Coordinates of C-alpha atoms and ligand atoms in Angstrom, one line a residue:
M1091 CA 46.9 -3.4 130.6
E1092 CA 51.4 -4.6 130.1
H1093 CA 52.3 -2.9 132.3
K1094 CA 56.2 -2.5 133.8
F1095 CA 55.9 -2.2 138.1
K1096 CA 57.6 0.8 139.1
K1097 CA 59.1 0.6 142.7
Q1098 CA 60.7 3.7 143.1
F1099 CA 57.3 5.5 142.6
G1100 CA 55.2 3.5 145.1
Q1101 CA 53.1 1.6 142.7
N1102 CA 51.1 -1.6 144.3
F1103 CA 48.0 -1.7 143.0
L1104 CA 44.7 -3.1 143.8
T1105 CA 42.4 -4.3 142.1
D1106 CA 39.9 -6.0 144.2
T1107 CA 36.3 -4.2 143.3
N1108 CA 34.6 -5.5 146.9
L1109 CA 37.2 -3.5 149.0
L1110 CA 37.9 -0.7 146.0
R1111 CA 34.0 0.2 146.3
A1112 CA 34.9 0.2 150.6
I1113 CA 37.8 2.5 149.7
V1114 CA 35.2 5.1 148.7
S1115 CA 33.0 4.7 151.1
D1116 CA 34.8 5.4 153.9
G1117 CA 35.9 8.6 151.6
E1118 CA 31.5 9.1 152.0
I1119 CA 32.0 10.5 148.5
T1120 CA 28.4 11.0 146.8
K1121 CA 27.3 12.1 143.5
E1122 CA 27.6 15.9 145.4
D1123 CA 31.0 15.3 145.5
E1124 CA 34.1 16.5 143.7
V1125 CA 37.1 14.8 144.8
L1126 CA 40.7 14.4 144.2
E1127 CA 42.5 11.0 143.9
I1128 CA 46.6 10.9 143.7
G1129 CA 48.6 8.1 142.5
A1130 CA 45.8 6.3 139.3
G1131 CA 48.2 3.1 138.7
A1132 CA 46.2 1.6 136.5
G1133 CA 42.6 3.2 137.6
A1134 CA 41.1 1.2 140.0
L1135 CA 40.1 3.7 142.8
T1136 CA 39.0 6.0 139.9
K1137 CA 36.6 3.9 138.3
V1138 CA 34.6 3.1 141.3
L1139 CA 35.2 7.0 142.4
D1140 CA 33.4 8.1 139.2
E1141 CA 30.6 6.6 139.3
R1142 CA 29.7 7.3 142.9
A1143 CA 31.4 11.0 142.3
K1144 CA 30.4 14.6 141.0
K1145 CA 33.7 14.8 138.8
V1146 CA 36.7 13.1 140.2
V1147 CA 40.6 15.3 139.0
S1148 CA 43.4 12.4 139.4
Y1149 CA 47.4 12.5 138.7
E1150 CA 49.5 10.3 138.1
I1151 CA 53.6 10.3 137.7
D1152 CA 54.2 7.8 135.8
T1153 CA 53.0 8.7 132.1
S1154 CA 53.5 5.1 130.8
L1155 CA 50.3 4.5 132.4
E1156 CA 49.0 7.2 130.8
S1157 CA 47.5 5.4 127.3
G1158 CA 45.2 3.1 129.1
L1159 CA 44.0 5.4 131.4
L1160 CA 42.1 7.1 128.9
S1161 CA 41.7 4.4 127.0
L1162 CA 39.4 3.5 129.9
G1163 CA 36.2 6.2 128.8
L1164 CA 35.5 7.5 132.5
K1165 CA 33.3 10.4 132.0
N1166 CA 33.9 12.6 135.2
T1167 CA 37.3 12.0 135.7
K1168 CA 39.8 14.0 133.7
F1169 CA 44.2 12.5 134.2
V1170 CA 46.1 15.1 135.3
F1171 CA 50.2 13.6 134.4
A1172 CA 52.0 15.3 137.1
D1173 CA 53.8 15.1 140.0
A1174 CA 51.3 15.8 142.4
L1175 CA 53.6 16.9 145.4
K1176 CA 55.4 19.2 142.9
E1177 CA 51.9 20.9 141.6
P1178 CA 51.5 24.1 143.3
L1179 CA 48.3 23.5 145.2
E1180 CA 46.5 26.6 143.6
K1181 CA 47.2 24.8 140.4
I1182 CA 45.7 21.5 141.5
E1183 CA 43.1 23.8 143.1
E1184 CA 41.6 25.2 140.1
N1185 CA 40.3 22.0 138.5
F1186 CA 37.6 22.7 141.4
E1187 CA 34.4 24.4 142.2
G1188 CA 34.7 25.4 145.9
Q1189 CA 35.8 22.3 148.8
Y1190 CA 37.1 18.8 147.4
K1191 CA 37.6 15.7 149.3
V1192 CA 40.6 13.3 149.3
V1193 CA 40.8 10.2 147.9
A1194 CA 44.2 8.0 147.1
N1195 CA 45.7 5.0 147.6
L1196 CA 49.0 6.0 149.0
P1197 CA 52.4 5.8 147.2
Y1198 CA 54.4 4.5 150.5
Y1199 CA 57.5 7.2 149.8
I1200 CA 55.9 10.9 149.8
T1201 CA 52.5 9.8 152.1
T1202 CA 53.3 12.2 155.2
P1203 CA 53.8 15.2 152.8
L1204 CA 51.3 14.6 150.7
I1205 CA 48.9 14.2 153.7
F1206 CA 51.0 17.4 155.2
K1207 CA 50.4 19.4 151.8
F1208 CA 46.3 19.1 151.6
L1209 CA 45.7 18.5 155.0
T1210 CA 46.6 22.1 155.7
Y1211 CA 45.9 25.0 153.8
S1212 CA 44.1 23.4 151.2
R1213 CA 40.8 23.1 150.3
A1214 CA 39.6 19.9 150.8
T1215 CA 37.7 18.9 153.5
S1216 CA 38.1 14.9 154.2
L1217 CA 41.2 12.5 153.5
T1218 CA 40.4 9.3 153.0
I1219 CA 44.2 7.7 152.4
M1220 CA 46.1 4.0 151.9
V1221 CA 49.5 4.0 154.6
Q1222 CA 51.0 1.6 155.4
K1223 CA 49.5 0.2 159.3
E1224 CA 52.3 1.6 161.0
V1225 CA 51.7 5.3 158.8
A1226 CA 48.1 4.3 160.7
E1227 CA 48.8 3.6 164.0
R1228 CA 51.4 6.8 164.0
I1229 CA 48.5 9.0 163.2
I1230 CA 45.7 8.0 165.3
A1231 CA 47.4 7.5 168.2
S1232 CA 47.4 8.8 172.3
S1233 CA 49.7 10.8 174.0
G1234 CA 51.5 8.1 176.3
G1235 CA 52.5 5.0 173.8
K1236 CA 55.8 4.9 171.6
D1237 CA 54.0 5.6 168.5
Y1238 CA 53.0 9.8 169.6
G1239 CA 55.1 11.7 167.9
V1240 CA 54.3 14.9 165.4
L1241 CA 52.3 13.7 162.9
S1242 CA 49.3 12.0 165.4
V1243 CA 49.5 15.7 167.0
M1244 CA 49.6 17.4 163.7
C1245 CA 47.2 15.6 162.3
Q1246 CA 44.6 15.5 165.3
F1247 CA 45.1 19.1 165.4
Y1248 CA 43.5 19.9 162.3
A1249 CA 41.6 16.8 162.1
E1250 CA 39.2 13.8 163.4
A1251 CA 41.1 10.7 162.0
K1252 CA 39.9 7.1 162.1
I1253 CA 41.4 4.0 161.0
T1254 CA 38.2 3.0 158.3
R1255 CA 39.9 -0.5 157.2
R1256 CA 43.1 -2.7 157.5
V1257 CA 44.4 -4.0 154.8
N1258 CA 46.2 -7.3 154.1
R1259 CA 49.6 -6.8 152.0
A1260 CA 48.2 -9.7 149.7
M1261 CA 46.2 -7.4 148.9
F1262 CA 47.7 -4.7 146.5
Y1263 CA 50.5 -6.0 143.0
P1264 CA 52.9 -6.4 143.7
V1265 CA 52.4 -7.6 147.2
P1266 CA 54.7 -4.9 149.1
K1267 CA 56.4 -5.8 152.4
V1268 CA 54.4 -4.2 154.5
D1269 CA 50.6 -4.0 155.5
S1270 CA 48.4 -1.4 155.3
A1271 CA 45.5 0.9 156.5
V1272 CA 43.1 3.0 155.1
V1273 CA 42.5 6.4 156.8
R1274 CA 40.1 9.0 157.6
L1275 CA 41.2 12.2 158.9
T1276 CA 38.2 14.6 158.7
K1277 CA 39.7 18.4 158.7
K1278 CA 37.1 20.3 161.4
P1279 CA 37.5 23.7 162.7
L1280 CA 41.2 25.3 164.2
P1281 CA 41.1 26.6 167.6
Q1282 CA 41.1 29.9 167.3
G1283 CA 44.1 32.2 167.9
V1284 CA 47.0 29.3 167.2
D1285 CA 49.5 30.2 164.6
A1286 CA 49.3 26.7 162.5
Q1287 CA 52.6 27.3 161.1
K1288 CA 54.1 28.5 164.9
F1289 CA 52.7 25.5 166.5
E1290 CA 54.2 22.8 164.2
A1291 CA 56.8 24.5 164.8
F1292 CA 56.7 24.8 168.4
V1293 CA 55.9 21.1 168.4
K1294 CA 58.3 19.8 166.2
K1295 CA 60.9 21.8 169.1
C1296 CA 58.6 20.0 171.7
F1297 CA 59.9 16.8 170.1
S1298 CA 62.7 17.3 168.7
M1299 CA 64.7 14.3 171.1
R1300 CA 62.4 12.7 171.7
R1301 CA 65.1 10.9 174.8
K1302 CA 65.2 14.8 176.7
T1303 CA 62.7 15.5 178.3
L1304 CA 59.5 18.3 177.1
A1305 CA 61.8 21.2 179.2
N1306 CA 65.0 20.1 178.1
N1307 CA 63.8 20.0 174.2
L1308 CA 62.1 23.3 174.6
V1309 CA 66.1 25.3 175.7
G1310 CA 66.3 27.8 173.8
Y1311 CA 63.0 27.9 172.0
Q1312 CA 62.4 31.3 171.1
G1313 CA 65.0 32.0 172.8
Y1314 CA 64.4 31.5 176.2
S1315 CA 67.2 30.0 179.1
K1316 CA 66.1 26.6 180.9
A1317 CA 65.5 28.8 184.3
E1318 CA 62.9 30.7 182.1
I1319 CA 61.8 27.4 180.3
E1320 CA 61.5 25.5 183.6
N1321 CA 59.8 28.2 185.2
L1322 CA 57.2 28.7 181.9
L1323 CA 56.5 24.6 183.1
A1324 CA 55.7 25.3 186.6
D1325 CA 51.8 23.7 185.7
F1326 CA 53.8 19.8 184.2
D1327 CA 55.9 17.9 186.3
L1328 CA 59.6 18.6 185.0
K1329 CA 60.7 15.3 184.1
I1330 CA 57.8 15.4 181.2
R1331 CA 58.9 14.4 178.1
P1332 CA 57.1 15.2 174.4
E1333 CA 55.4 11.6 174.7
N1334 CA 53.2 12.7 177.3
L1335 CA 51.8 15.3 177.0
S1336 CA 48.6 15.5 175.3
L1337 CA 47.0 18.1 172.0
E1338 CA 45.4 19.5 174.3
Q1339 CA 48.1 20.1 176.2
F1340 CA 50.6 20.8 173.3
L1341 CA 48.2 24.0 172.8
H1342 CA 47.3 25.0 176.2
L1343 CA 51.7 25.8 176.7
F1344 CA 52.8 27.4 173.3
K1345 CA 50.0 29.5 174.1
K1346 CA 51.4 30.6 177.4
I1347 CA 54.9 30.6 175.7
Ligands
SAM28 N1 45.4 3.7 143.1 C1 45.6 2.9 141.9 C2 45.9 1.3 142.5 O1 44.7 2.4 143.7 O2 45.5 0.4 142.2 C3 47.4 2.9 142.1 C4 47.7 2.8 144.2 S1 50.4 2.7 143.9 C5 50.0 2.9 145.7 C6 50.0 4.4 143.9 C7 50.5 5.2 142.4 O3 50.1 6.8 142.6 C8 51.4 4.8 141.1 O4 50.6 4.1 140.5 C9 52.4 5.4 141.6 O5 53.0 5.3 139.6 C10 52.0 6.5 141.3 N2 52.4 8.1 142.4 C11 53.6 8.4 142.5 N3 54.7 9.3 143.0 C12 53.3 10.3 142.4 C13 53.3 11.8 142.6 N4 54.4 12.1 142.6 N5 52.7 11.9 142.4 C14 50.9 11.2 141.8 N6 51.4 10.5 141.5 C15 52.0 9.6 142.2

């Protein structure tokens, strides 16, 4: 397919059949599964998904790819030429009978909002996604390190997160400036009695200034004064920084506050 690659759409395509099959295997896709792909590109991953899944719905923003994708003649795939980030979730989900899985070599410029879109309120049960290596490391990071932040806490709140493979930049065309990794996020039941949206706002507040202590970041949260926050943090070392709190500790503190 003659194609003018568009950097603004994060177009770095894959061609290696073994790698494409391996990504689909990482997603644990079977003939029972309905799959959402974000960013069909030239359809290399879509072809493998089409063989392995019951049904594939593949979004692509770049309409210049339309004729090439339609000429692939994929039997189980429906292509939608629209912006997957702007498209309302309800409209995307009209394509599926029930639950579905997301498998995608994501456009890097919108990785985080796409992850949040499908991790939070969607009917997707898992996301198997190619992301920049640094983002993958932030997603799976444990407390205490420099990679640990809002993305780690929230991904691990919603899902079991695992890097299933690391992918060298040379596997893409055009070759990007960074290496990648495939991450699988398998959604898990949420802890009872926790409002996910409020918890996210709380975690963001805790990390608002990484260099500040947790106590200082929390001053003003729900109108609390410094003395009140210090009182609520009685179980913790007052000098503790947000990156030193585990997910369980964030949940404990959130419930207490
Ligand atoms: N799946 C192909 C592959 O693995 O070779 C292409 C992956 S490429 C990294 C990302 C694709 O996402 C590009 O084809 C790009 O045009 C498309 N894309 C970028 N932004 C998008 C959006 N908001 N909605 C849907 N597709 C988008």
